[in-house]
Coordinates of C-alpha atoms and ligand atoms in Angstrom, one line a residue:
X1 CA -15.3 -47.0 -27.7
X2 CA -14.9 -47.8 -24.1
X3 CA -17.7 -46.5 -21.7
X4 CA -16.2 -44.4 -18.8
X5 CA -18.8 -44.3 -16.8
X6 CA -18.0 -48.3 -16.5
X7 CA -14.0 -47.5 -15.0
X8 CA -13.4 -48.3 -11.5
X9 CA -13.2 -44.1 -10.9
X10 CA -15.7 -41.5 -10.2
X11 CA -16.3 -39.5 -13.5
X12 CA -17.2 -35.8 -13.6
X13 CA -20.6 -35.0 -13.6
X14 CA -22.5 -34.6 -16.1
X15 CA -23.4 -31.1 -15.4
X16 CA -19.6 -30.5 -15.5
X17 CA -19.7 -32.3 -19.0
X18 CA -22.2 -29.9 -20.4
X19 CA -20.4 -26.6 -19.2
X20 CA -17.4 -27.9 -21.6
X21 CA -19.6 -28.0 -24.5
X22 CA -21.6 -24.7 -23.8
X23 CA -20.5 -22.8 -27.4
X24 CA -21.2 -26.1 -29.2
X25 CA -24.2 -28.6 -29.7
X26 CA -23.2 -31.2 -27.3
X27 CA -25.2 -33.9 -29.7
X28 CA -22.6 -32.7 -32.4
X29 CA -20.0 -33.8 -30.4
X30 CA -18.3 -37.4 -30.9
X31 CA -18.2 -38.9 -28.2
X32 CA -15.1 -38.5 -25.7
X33 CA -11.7 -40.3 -26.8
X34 CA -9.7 -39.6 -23.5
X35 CA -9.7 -39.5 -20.0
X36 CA -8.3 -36.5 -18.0
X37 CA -7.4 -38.3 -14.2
X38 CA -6.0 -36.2 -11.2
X39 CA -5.1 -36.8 -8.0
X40 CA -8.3 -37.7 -6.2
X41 CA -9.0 -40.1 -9.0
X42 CA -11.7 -38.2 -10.6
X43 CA -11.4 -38.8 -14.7
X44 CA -12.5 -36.4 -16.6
X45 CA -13.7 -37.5 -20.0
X46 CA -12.1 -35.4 -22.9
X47 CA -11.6 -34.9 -26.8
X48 CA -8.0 -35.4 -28.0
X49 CA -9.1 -33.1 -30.8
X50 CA -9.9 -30.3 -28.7
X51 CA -7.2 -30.9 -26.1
X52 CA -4.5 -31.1 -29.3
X53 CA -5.8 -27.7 -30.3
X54 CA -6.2 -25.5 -27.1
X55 CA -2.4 -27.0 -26.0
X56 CA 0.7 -28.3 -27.8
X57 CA 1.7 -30.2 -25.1
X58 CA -1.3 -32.0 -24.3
X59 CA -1.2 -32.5 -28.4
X60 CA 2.6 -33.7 -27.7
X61 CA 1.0 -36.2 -25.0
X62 CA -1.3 -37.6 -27.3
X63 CA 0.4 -37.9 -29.8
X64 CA 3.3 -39.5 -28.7
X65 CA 3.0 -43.6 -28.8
X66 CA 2.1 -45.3 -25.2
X67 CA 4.4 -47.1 -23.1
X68 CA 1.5 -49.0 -21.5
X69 CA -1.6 -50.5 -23.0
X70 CA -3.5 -49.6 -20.0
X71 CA -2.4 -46.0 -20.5
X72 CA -3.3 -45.5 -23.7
X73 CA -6.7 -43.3 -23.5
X74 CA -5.9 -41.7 -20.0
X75 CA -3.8 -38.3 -19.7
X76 CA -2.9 -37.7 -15.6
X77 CA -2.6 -34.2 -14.6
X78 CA -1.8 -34.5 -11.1
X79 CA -0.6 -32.3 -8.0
X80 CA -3.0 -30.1 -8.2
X81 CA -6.7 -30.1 -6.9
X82 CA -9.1 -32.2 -9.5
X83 CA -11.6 -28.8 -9.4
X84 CA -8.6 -27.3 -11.0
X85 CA -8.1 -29.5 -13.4
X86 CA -11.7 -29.7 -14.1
X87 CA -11.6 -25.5 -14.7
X88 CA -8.6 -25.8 -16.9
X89 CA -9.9 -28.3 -19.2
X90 CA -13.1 -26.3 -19.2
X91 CA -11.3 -23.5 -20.4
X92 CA -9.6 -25.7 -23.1
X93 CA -13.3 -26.4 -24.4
X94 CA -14.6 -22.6 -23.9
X95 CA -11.9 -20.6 -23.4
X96 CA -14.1 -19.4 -20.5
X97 CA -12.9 -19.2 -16.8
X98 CA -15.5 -17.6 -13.8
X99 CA -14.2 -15.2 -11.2
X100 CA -14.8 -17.8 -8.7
X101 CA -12.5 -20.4 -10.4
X102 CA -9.9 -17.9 -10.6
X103 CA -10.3 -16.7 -6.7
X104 CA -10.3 -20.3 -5.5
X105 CA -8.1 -21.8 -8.2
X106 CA -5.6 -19.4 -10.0
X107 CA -2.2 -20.2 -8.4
X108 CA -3.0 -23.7 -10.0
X109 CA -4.3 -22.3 -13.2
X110 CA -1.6 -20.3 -13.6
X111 CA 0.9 -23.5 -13.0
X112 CA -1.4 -25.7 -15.5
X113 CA -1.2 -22.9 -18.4
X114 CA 2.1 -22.4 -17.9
X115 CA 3.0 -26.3 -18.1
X116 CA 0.3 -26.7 -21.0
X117 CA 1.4 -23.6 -22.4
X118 CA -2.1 -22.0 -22.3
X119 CA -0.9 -18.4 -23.1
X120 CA -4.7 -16.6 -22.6
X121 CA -5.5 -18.5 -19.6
X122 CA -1.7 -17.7 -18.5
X123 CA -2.5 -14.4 -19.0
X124 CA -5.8 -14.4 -17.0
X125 CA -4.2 -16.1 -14.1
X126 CA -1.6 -14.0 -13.9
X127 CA -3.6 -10.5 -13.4
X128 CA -6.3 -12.8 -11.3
X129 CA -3.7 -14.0 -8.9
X130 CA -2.2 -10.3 -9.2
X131 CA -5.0 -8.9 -8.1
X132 CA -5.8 -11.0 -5.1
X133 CA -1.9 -10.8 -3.7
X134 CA -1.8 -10.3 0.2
X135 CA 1.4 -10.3 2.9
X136 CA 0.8 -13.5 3.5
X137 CA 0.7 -14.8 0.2
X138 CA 3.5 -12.7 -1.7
X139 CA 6.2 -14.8 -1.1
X140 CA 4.8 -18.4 -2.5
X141 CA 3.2 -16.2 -5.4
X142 CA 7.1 -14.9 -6.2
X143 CA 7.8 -18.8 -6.7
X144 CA 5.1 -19.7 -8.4
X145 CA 5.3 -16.5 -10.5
X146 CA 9.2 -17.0 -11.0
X147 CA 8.6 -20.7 -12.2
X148 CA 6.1 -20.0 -13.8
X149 CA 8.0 -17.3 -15.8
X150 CA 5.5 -14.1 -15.5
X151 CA 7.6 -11.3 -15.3
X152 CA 4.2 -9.1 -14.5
X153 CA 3.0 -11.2 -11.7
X154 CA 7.3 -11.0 -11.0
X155 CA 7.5 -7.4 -10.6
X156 CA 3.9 -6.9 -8.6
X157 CA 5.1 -9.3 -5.7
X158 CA 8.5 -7.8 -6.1
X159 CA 7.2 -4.4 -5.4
X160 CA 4.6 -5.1 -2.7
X161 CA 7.6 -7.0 -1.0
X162 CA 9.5 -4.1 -1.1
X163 CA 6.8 -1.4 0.0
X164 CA 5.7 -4.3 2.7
X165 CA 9.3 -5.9 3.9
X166 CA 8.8 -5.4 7.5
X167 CA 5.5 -7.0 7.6
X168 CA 6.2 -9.6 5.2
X169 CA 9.4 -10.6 7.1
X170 CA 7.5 -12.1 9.8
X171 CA 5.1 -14.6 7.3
X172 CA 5.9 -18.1 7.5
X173 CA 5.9 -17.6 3.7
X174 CA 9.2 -15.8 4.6
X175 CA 10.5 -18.0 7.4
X176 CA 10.2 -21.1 5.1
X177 CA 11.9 -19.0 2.3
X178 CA 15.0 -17.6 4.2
X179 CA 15.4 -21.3 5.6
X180 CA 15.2 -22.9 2.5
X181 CA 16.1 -20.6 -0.6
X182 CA 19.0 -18.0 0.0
X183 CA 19.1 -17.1 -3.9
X184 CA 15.7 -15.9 -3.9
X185 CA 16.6 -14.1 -0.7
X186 CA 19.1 -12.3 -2.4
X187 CA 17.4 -11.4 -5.1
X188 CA 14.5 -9.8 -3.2
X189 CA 17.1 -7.9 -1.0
X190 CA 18.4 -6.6 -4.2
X191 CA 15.6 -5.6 -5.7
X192 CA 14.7 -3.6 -2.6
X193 CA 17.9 -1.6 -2.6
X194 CA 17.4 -0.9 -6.1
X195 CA 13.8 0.1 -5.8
X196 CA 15.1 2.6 -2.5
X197 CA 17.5 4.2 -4.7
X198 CA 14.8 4.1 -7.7
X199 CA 12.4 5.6 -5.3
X200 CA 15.2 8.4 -4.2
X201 CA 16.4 9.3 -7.4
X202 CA 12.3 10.0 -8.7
X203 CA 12.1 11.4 -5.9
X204 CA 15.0 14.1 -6.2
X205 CA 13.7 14.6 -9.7
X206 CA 10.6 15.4 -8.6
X207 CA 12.3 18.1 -6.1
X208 CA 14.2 19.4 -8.9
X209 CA 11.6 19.7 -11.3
X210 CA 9.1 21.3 -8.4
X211 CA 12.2 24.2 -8.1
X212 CA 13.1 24.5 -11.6
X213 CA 9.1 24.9 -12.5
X214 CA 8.6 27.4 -9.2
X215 CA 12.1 29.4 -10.7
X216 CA 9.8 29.7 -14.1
X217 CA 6.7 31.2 -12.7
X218 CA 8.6 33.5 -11.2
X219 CA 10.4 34.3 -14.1
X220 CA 7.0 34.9 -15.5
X221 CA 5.7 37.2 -12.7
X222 CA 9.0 39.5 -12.6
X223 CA 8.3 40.4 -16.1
X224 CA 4.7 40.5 -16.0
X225 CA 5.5 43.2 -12.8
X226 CA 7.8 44.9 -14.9
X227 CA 6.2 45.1 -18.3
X228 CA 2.1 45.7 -17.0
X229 CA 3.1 45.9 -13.0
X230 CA 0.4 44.5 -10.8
X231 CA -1.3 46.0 -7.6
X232 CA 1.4 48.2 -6.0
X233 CA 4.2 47.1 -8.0
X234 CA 5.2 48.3 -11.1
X235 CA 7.2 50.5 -13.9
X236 CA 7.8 53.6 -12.9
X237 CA 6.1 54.9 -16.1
X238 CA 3.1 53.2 -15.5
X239 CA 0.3 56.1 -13.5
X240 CA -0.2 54.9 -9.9
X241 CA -4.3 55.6 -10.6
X242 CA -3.6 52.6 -13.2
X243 CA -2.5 50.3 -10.6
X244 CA -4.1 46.6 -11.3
X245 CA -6.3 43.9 -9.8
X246 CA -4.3 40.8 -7.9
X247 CA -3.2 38.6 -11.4
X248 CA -4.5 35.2 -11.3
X249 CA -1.1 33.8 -9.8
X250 CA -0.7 36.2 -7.4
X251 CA 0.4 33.8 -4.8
X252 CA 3.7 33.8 -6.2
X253 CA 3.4 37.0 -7.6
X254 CA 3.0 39.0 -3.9
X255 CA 6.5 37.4 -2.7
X256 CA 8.2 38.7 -5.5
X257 CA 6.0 42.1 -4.9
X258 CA 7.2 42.2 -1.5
X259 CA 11.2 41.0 -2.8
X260 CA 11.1 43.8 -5.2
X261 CA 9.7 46.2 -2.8
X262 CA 12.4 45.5 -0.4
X263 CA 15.3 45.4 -2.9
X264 CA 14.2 49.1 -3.9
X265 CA 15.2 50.6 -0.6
X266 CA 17.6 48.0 1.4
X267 CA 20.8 49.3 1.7
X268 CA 22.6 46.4 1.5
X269 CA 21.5 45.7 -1.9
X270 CA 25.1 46.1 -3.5
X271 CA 27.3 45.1 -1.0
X272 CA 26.1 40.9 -0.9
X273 CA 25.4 41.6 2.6
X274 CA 21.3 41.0 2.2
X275 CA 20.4 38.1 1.4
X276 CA 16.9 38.8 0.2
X277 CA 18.8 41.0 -2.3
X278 CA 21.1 38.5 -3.3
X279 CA 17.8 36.6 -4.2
X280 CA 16.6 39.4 -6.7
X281 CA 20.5 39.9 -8.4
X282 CA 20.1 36.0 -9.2
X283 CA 16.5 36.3 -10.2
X284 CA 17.3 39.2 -12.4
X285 CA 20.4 38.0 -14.0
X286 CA 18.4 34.6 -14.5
X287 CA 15.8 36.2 -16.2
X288 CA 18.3 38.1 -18.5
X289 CA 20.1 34.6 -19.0
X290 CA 16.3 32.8 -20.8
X291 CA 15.1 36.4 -22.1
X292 CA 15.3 36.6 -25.9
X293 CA 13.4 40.2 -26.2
X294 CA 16.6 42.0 -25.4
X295 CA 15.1 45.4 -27.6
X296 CA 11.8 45.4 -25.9
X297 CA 12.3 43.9 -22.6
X298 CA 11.2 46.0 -19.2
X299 CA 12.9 43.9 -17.0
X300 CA 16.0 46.1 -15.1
X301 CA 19.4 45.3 -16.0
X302 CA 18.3 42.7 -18.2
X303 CA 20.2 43.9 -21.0
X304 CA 22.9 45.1 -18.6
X305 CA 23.4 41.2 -17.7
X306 CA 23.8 39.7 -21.3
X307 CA 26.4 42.3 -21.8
X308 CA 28.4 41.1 -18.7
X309 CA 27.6 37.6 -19.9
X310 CA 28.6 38.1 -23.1
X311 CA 32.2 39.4 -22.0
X312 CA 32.6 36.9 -20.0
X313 CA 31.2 34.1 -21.8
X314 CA 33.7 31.5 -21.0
X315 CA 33.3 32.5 -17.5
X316 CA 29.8 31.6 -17.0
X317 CA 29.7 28.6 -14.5
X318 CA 28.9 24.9 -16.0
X319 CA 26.1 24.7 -12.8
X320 CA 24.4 28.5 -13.9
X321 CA 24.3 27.4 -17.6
X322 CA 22.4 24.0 -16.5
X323 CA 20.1 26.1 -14.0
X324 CA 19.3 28.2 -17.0
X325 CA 18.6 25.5 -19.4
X326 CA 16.3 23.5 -16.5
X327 CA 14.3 27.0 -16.3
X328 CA 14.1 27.6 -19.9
X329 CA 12.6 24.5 -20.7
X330 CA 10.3 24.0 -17.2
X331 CA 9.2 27.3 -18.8
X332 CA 8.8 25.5 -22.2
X333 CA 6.7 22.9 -20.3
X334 CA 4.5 25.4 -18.5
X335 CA 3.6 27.6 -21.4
X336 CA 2.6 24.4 -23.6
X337 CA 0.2 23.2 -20.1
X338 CA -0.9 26.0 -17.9
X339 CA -3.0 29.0 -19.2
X340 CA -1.3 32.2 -20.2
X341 CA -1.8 34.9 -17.4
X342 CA -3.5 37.6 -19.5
X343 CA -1.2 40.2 -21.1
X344 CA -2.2 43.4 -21.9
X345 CA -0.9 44.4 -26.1
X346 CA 3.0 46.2 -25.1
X347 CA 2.9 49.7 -24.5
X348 CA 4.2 52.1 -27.2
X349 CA 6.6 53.6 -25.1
X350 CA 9.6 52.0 -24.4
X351 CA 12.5 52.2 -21.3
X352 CA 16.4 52.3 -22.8
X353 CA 17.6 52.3 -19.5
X354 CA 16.9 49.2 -17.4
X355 CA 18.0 50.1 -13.8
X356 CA 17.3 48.2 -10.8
X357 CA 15.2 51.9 -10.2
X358 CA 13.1 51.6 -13.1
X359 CA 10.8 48.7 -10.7
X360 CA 9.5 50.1 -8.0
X361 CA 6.1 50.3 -5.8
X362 CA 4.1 53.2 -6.8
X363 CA 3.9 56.3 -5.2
Ligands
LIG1 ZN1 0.7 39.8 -10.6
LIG2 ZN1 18.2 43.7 0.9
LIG3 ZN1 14.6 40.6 -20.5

């Protein structure tokens, strides 16, 4: 076997050496049957048996006949520094790679596993570079990333692009990029358009939800006030000298207190002139719309609603029946997460009548 140490170029060290062979007895090993050589002519002395195993290209490379005598025992893996190469075919020995190798090394890792079709060190690389993406790097990352085909490493420069555009706009990673690659340009501009309207439409969801859930809780308070009343609201059966403690979401509870309180004396609570009463009609004919204890419910005109509702079925609005069904299941959602405000067991005596009078702040 021919003695590298002999060849015109520098050989790795042989503390390098030993690092490849750390999970193994290095006297086991045969001795090397190849040469690794990169760009600075450094060869890096190398098992085709190990190098077939770790990639099926490199095991393509060797295995396929040589065109040149002179070539026959030497893979080149050039165009990238020779301390890269020297990590990746480390890695190929140990499936080991340090944090330092990866800071200083892994856009070139991530090319080399990706050419060698390394998937675990592809992997690494891809998270390692991820993690250590900056303004000025995005850019070249996106290339290497998109040649490199790593959709993760894709989407994380894709989206600190779009949260970063104005800043990124003026790197010369950017200049170089408009100059030279208009496709990738477009791209980028479309996934920032896509991610804005991604970003709105979460965002209006969001708002919806935020409503929908606040329309639920106070669903919950009105008939909480009407069934067990709470501080100065409550049935008009209920004894004033039993008036309760503030609930434990009486935040929301004292503006619909104060709603109620108003709608028992305004004036304008018939005539749609008030719009604070126009609040409680919709707030009591929502309630009626998710009750489903139409015999023992407290809340006023509940039952007086479902009968309107239920002559005029067809009539009920497409919007009002979605409103209702958002509610009903935001309230779904909150009784499965949020603790139950504590009920008292239902009183024995029930109202037939549900008026609008029935509610009212005690005397
Ligand atoms: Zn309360
Ligand atoms: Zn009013
Ligand atoms: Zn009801």
């Amino acid at each position: 076997m021919e003695e590298f140490h002999n060849t015109a170029f520098p050989t790795i060290s042989g503390d390098l050496m030993s690092d490849h062979f750390q999970f193994s007895d290095q006297d086991s090993l045969p001795k090397p049957d190849v040469e690794i050589l990169t760009s600075s002519g450094l060869r890096i002395p190398a098992h085709t048996g190990i190098l077939a195993l770790a990639s099926p290209v490199l095991e393509n490379v060797i295995e396929r006949p040589p065109k040149h005598r002179s070539s026959e025992k030497t893979i080149p893996i050039l165009g990238v520094p020779c301390e890269a190469v020297s990590a990746f075919i480390q890695f190929l020995y140990s499936s080991r790679c340090s944090e330092e190798e990866l800071e200083k090394y892994g856009i070139h890792l991530l090319a080399l596993s990706h050419v060698y079709l390394v998937p675990q060190l592809k992997h690494r690389c891809s998270k390692a570079v991820g993690q250590r993406l900056t303004i000025d790097n995005v850019v070249d990352v996106l290339q290497l990333a998109r040649l490199c085909d790593s959709p993760d490493l894709y989407l994380k420069c894709m989206r600190m692009l779009s949260s970063n555009f104005k800043a990124v706009e003026k790197t010369e990673g950017w200049k170089f990029m408009h100059e030279n690659d208009p496709f990738l340009e477009l791209e980028i501009l479309q996934f920032i358009d896509e991610d804005e309207s991604r970003k709105k439409r979460t965002r209006r969801h969001r708002e919806e939800q935020r409503l929908y859930m606040e329309l639920s809780e106070a669903m919950e308070c009105l008939e909480h006030i009407c069934t067990e009343g709470c501080t100065t609201v409550g049935p008009c059966d209920l004894e004033p000298s039993k008036k309760r403690d503030p609930c434990d979401k009486f935040s929301i509870c004292e503006g619909l207190q104060l709603l109620i309180k108003h709608f028992a004396i305004c004036k304008n609570r018939v005539n749609g002139k008030c719009t604070r009463c126009k609040r409680m009609w919709q707030l009591l004919r929502l309630h009626s719309s998710i009750c489903d204890q139409t015999d023992s419910c407290r809340v006023p005109l509940c039952r007086q609603f479902k009968l309107k509702m239920q002559l005029e079925k067809k009539g009920v609005e497409t919007l009002w029946r979605l409103l209702v069904k958002k509610v009903a299941s935001a309230r779904a959602m909150s009784s499965l997460s949020l603790p139950k405000r504590k009920r008292e067991e239902p009183r024995e005596t029930m109202h037939d009548h549900g008026e609008a009078e029935t509610m009212r702040p005690y005397c």
